[in-house]
């Protein structure tokens, strides 16, 4: 269920009223949990930024971090792309292009740092295997906390819309 949007239930045409009621009853606690999470908590309303400004800022922050951390990790990346995907924080292509979501500028610095280090680690291990997470762990022992932050607040961040 998209952040901030009303819950929608898709049922087969053949479903009876009773079937629908039963599905709703089964999912009630899940729906309530999702609703509870969808209360704005980050105070993002106060960020009146244009997307162009946010993208520029994101590029500056992410580039500075990537440059510093790539050296520490002993890796080289191709270029940095700033995107606005509604589902993704960062990605690393086989050709070494690193992509980051501009909405990261709204996240705490340690979260941005984690996302950048995570993608740089993919230059060494392209999947999410045990050896990948060991590598992340070695460089950012507190990574679980940042990942938990993204899981908890990420949807609200991704739903943020800039000024037109
Ligand atoms: Zn990854």
Short mmCIF file of C-alpha atoms and ligand atoms in Angstrom, two decimals:
data_model
loop_
_atom_site.label_atom_id
_atom_site.label_comp_id
_atom_site.label_asym_id
_atom_site.label_seq_id
_atom_site.Cartn_x
_atom_site.Cartn_y
_atom_site.Cartn_z
CA UNK A 1 0.00 0.00 0.00
CA UNK A 2 1.66 3.25 -1.14
CA UNK A 3 2.58 5.62 1.64
CA UNK A 4 -0.20 8.10 2.40
CA UNK A 5 -2.64 6.50 -0.06
CA UNK A 6 -5.86 4.83 1.02
CA UNK A 7 -5.79 1.04 1.39
CA UNK A 8 -7.11 -0.82 -1.66
CA UNK A 9 -8.21 -4.39 -1.76
CA UNK A 10 -8.20 -6.20 -5.09
CA UNK A 11 -10.51 -9.21 -5.22
CA UNK A 12 -11.56 -11.55 -8.01
CA UNK A 13 -14.82 -10.63 -9.74
CA UNK A 14 -16.34 -13.83 -8.43
CA UNK A 15 -15.66 -12.91 -4.78
CA UNK A 16 -18.75 -12.60 -2.65
CA UNK A 17 -19.34 -9.93 -0.04
CA UNK A 18 -18.55 -12.61 2.56
CA UNK A 19 -15.22 -13.46 0.92
CA UNK A 20 -14.26 -9.79 1.00
CA UNK A 21 -15.24 -9.46 4.65
CA UNK A 22 -13.20 -12.54 5.48
CA UNK A 23 -10.09 -11.24 3.70
CA UNK A 24 -10.46 -7.90 5.46
CA UNK A 25 -10.82 -9.62 8.83
CA UNK A 26 -7.70 -11.72 8.14
CA UNK A 27 -5.67 -8.68 7.14
CA UNK A 28 -7.03 -6.25 9.69
CA UNK A 29 -3.98 -6.22 11.94
CA UNK A 30 -1.66 -5.89 8.93
CA UNK A 31 -3.69 -2.98 7.54
CA UNK A 32 -3.74 -1.30 10.94
CA UNK A 33 0.00 -1.73 11.27
CA UNK A 34 0.54 -0.16 7.84
CA UNK A 35 -1.77 2.71 8.76
CA UNK A 36 0.09 3.29 11.99
CA UNK A 37 3.33 3.58 10.03
CA UNK A 38 1.79 6.04 7.61
CA UNK A 39 1.46 8.86 10.11
CA UNK A 40 3.97 11.56 9.04
CA UNK A 41 6.77 11.58 11.59
CA UNK A 42 9.75 13.02 9.78
CA UNK A 43 8.49 16.60 9.56
CA UNK A 44 9.22 16.64 5.85
CA UNK A 45 6.47 19.22 5.24
CA UNK A 46 8.90 21.89 6.36
CA UNK A 47 11.31 21.10 3.54
CA UNK A 48 10.13 23.43 0.81
CA UNK A 49 12.72 22.52 -1.79
CA UNK A 50 12.58 22.24 -5.54
CA UNK A 51 13.59 18.95 -7.06
CA UNK A 52 16.42 20.62 -8.99
CA UNK A 53 17.94 22.01 -5.77
CA UNK A 54 17.52 18.72 -3.94
CA UNK A 55 19.16 16.83 -6.82
CA UNK A 56 22.13 19.20 -6.88
CA UNK A 57 22.58 18.90 -3.15
CA UNK A 58 22.25 15.12 -3.33
CA UNK A 59 24.92 14.97 -6.02
CA UNK A 60 27.32 17.07 -3.94
CA UNK A 61 26.84 15.03 -0.76
CA UNK A 62 26.89 11.63 -2.43
CA UNK A 63 29.88 12.46 -4.66
CA UNK A 64 31.97 13.68 -1.72
CA UNK A 65 31.13 10.55 0.27
CA UNK A 66 31.72 8.18 -2.65
CA UNK A 67 35.08 9.74 -3.45
CA UNK A 68 36.31 9.42 0.13
CA UNK A 69 34.91 5.95 0.78
CA UNK A 70 35.96 4.47 -2.57
CA UNK A 71 39.54 5.24 -1.65
CA UNK A 72 39.16 3.55 1.74
CA UNK A 73 37.58 0.48 0.15
CA UNK A 74 40.10 0.44 -2.69
CA UNK A 75 37.44 0.48 -5.40
CA UNK A 76 36.83 2.65 -8.46
CA UNK A 77 33.38 3.57 -9.74
CA UNK A 78 32.33 4.87 -13.11
CA UNK A 79 29.93 7.75 -12.73
CA UNK A 80 27.24 8.85 -10.33
CA UNK A 81 23.62 9.13 -11.37
CA UNK A 82 21.01 10.88 -9.28
CA UNK A 83 17.55 9.42 -9.78
CA UNK A 84 14.09 9.77 -8.34
CA UNK A 85 12.85 6.18 -8.22
CA UNK A 86 10.01 5.71 -5.79
CA UNK A 87 11.31 2.34 -4.68
CA UNK A 88 15.08 2.50 -4.65
CA UNK A 89 17.75 4.21 -2.53
CA UNK A 90 20.74 3.23 -4.54
CA UNK A 91 22.03 0.79 -7.10
CA UNK A 92 25.29 -0.24 -8.69
CA UNK A 93 25.43 -1.32 -12.32
CA UNK A 94 27.78 -3.94 -13.75
CA UNK A 95 29.65 -1.09 -15.45
CA UNK A 96 30.25 0.63 -12.14
CA UNK A 97 27.65 3.38 -12.40
CA UNK A 98 26.33 4.25 -8.98
CA UNK A 99 22.76 5.55 -8.80
CA UNK A 100 21.30 7.29 -5.78
CA UNK A 101 17.88 8.64 -4.97
CA UNK A 102 17.87 12.42 -4.50
CA UNK A 103 15.44 11.99 -1.58
CA UNK A 104 18.43 10.76 0.43
CA UNK A 105 19.20 14.43 1.12
CA UNK A 106 16.22 14.32 3.49
CA UNK A 107 17.64 11.37 5.45
CA UNK A 108 20.05 11.61 8.40
CA UNK A 109 23.73 11.85 7.32
CA UNK A 110 24.60 8.42 8.73
CA UNK A 111 21.88 6.86 6.59
CA UNK A 112 23.22 8.54 3.42
CA UNK A 113 26.69 7.36 4.41
CA UNK A 114 25.44 3.78 4.78
CA UNK A 115 23.69 3.79 1.38
CA UNK A 116 26.84 5.08 -0.34
CA UNK A 117 29.09 2.53 1.38
CA UNK A 118 26.55 -0.22 0.61
CA UNK A 119 26.67 0.55 -3.12
CA UNK A 120 30.47 0.86 -3.13
CA UNK A 121 30.68 -2.58 -1.50
CA UNK A 122 28.69 -3.91 -4.47
CA UNK A 123 31.69 -3.05 -6.66
CA UNK A 124 33.47 -5.85 -4.81
CA UNK A 125 30.52 -8.19 -4.24
CA UNK A 126 27.63 -7.59 -6.66
CA UNK A 127 24.99 -9.54 -4.68
CA UNK A 128 23.63 -9.65 -1.14
CA UNK A 129 25.50 -12.80 -0.11
CA UNK A 130 27.04 -13.44 3.28
CA UNK A 131 30.39 -12.13 2.04
CA UNK A 132 28.72 -8.89 0.95
CA UNK A 133 27.26 -8.25 4.40
CA UNK A 134 30.57 -9.18 6.07
CA UNK A 135 32.23 -6.54 3.93
CA UNK A 136 29.60 -3.94 4.89
CA UNK A 137 29.95 -4.98 8.53
CA UNK A 138 33.71 -4.48 8.42
CA UNK A 139 33.34 -0.93 7.12
CA UNK A 140 30.11 0.08 8.87
CA UNK A 141 29.54 -2.00 12.01
CA UNK A 142 26.36 -0.02 12.71
CA UNK A 143 24.77 -0.78 9.33
CA UNK A 144 21.78 -2.62 10.79
CA UNK A 145 20.61 0.53 12.49
CA UNK A 146 20.71 2.51 9.23
CA UNK A 147 18.93 -0.25 7.35
CA UNK A 148 16.27 -0.36 10.07
CA UNK A 149 15.85 3.41 9.76
CA UNK A 150 15.28 3.07 6.02
CA UNK A 151 12.75 0.30 6.56
CA UNK A 152 10.88 2.33 9.14
CA UNK A 153 10.99 5.80 7.58
CA UNK A 154 11.91 5.06 3.98
CA UNK A 155 8.34 4.91 2.65
CA UNK A 156 7.58 8.37 4.04
CA UNK A 157 10.78 9.71 2.51
CA UNK A 158 10.03 8.15 -0.86
CA UNK A 159 6.56 9.68 -0.84
CA UNK A 160 7.99 13.19 -0.38
CA UNK A 161 7.13 15.56 -3.21
CA UNK A 162 9.23 18.65 -3.91
CA UNK A 163 7.96 22.10 -4.88
CA UNK A 164 6.92 22.39 -8.50
ZN1 LIG B 1 22.53 -3.85 -2.23
#
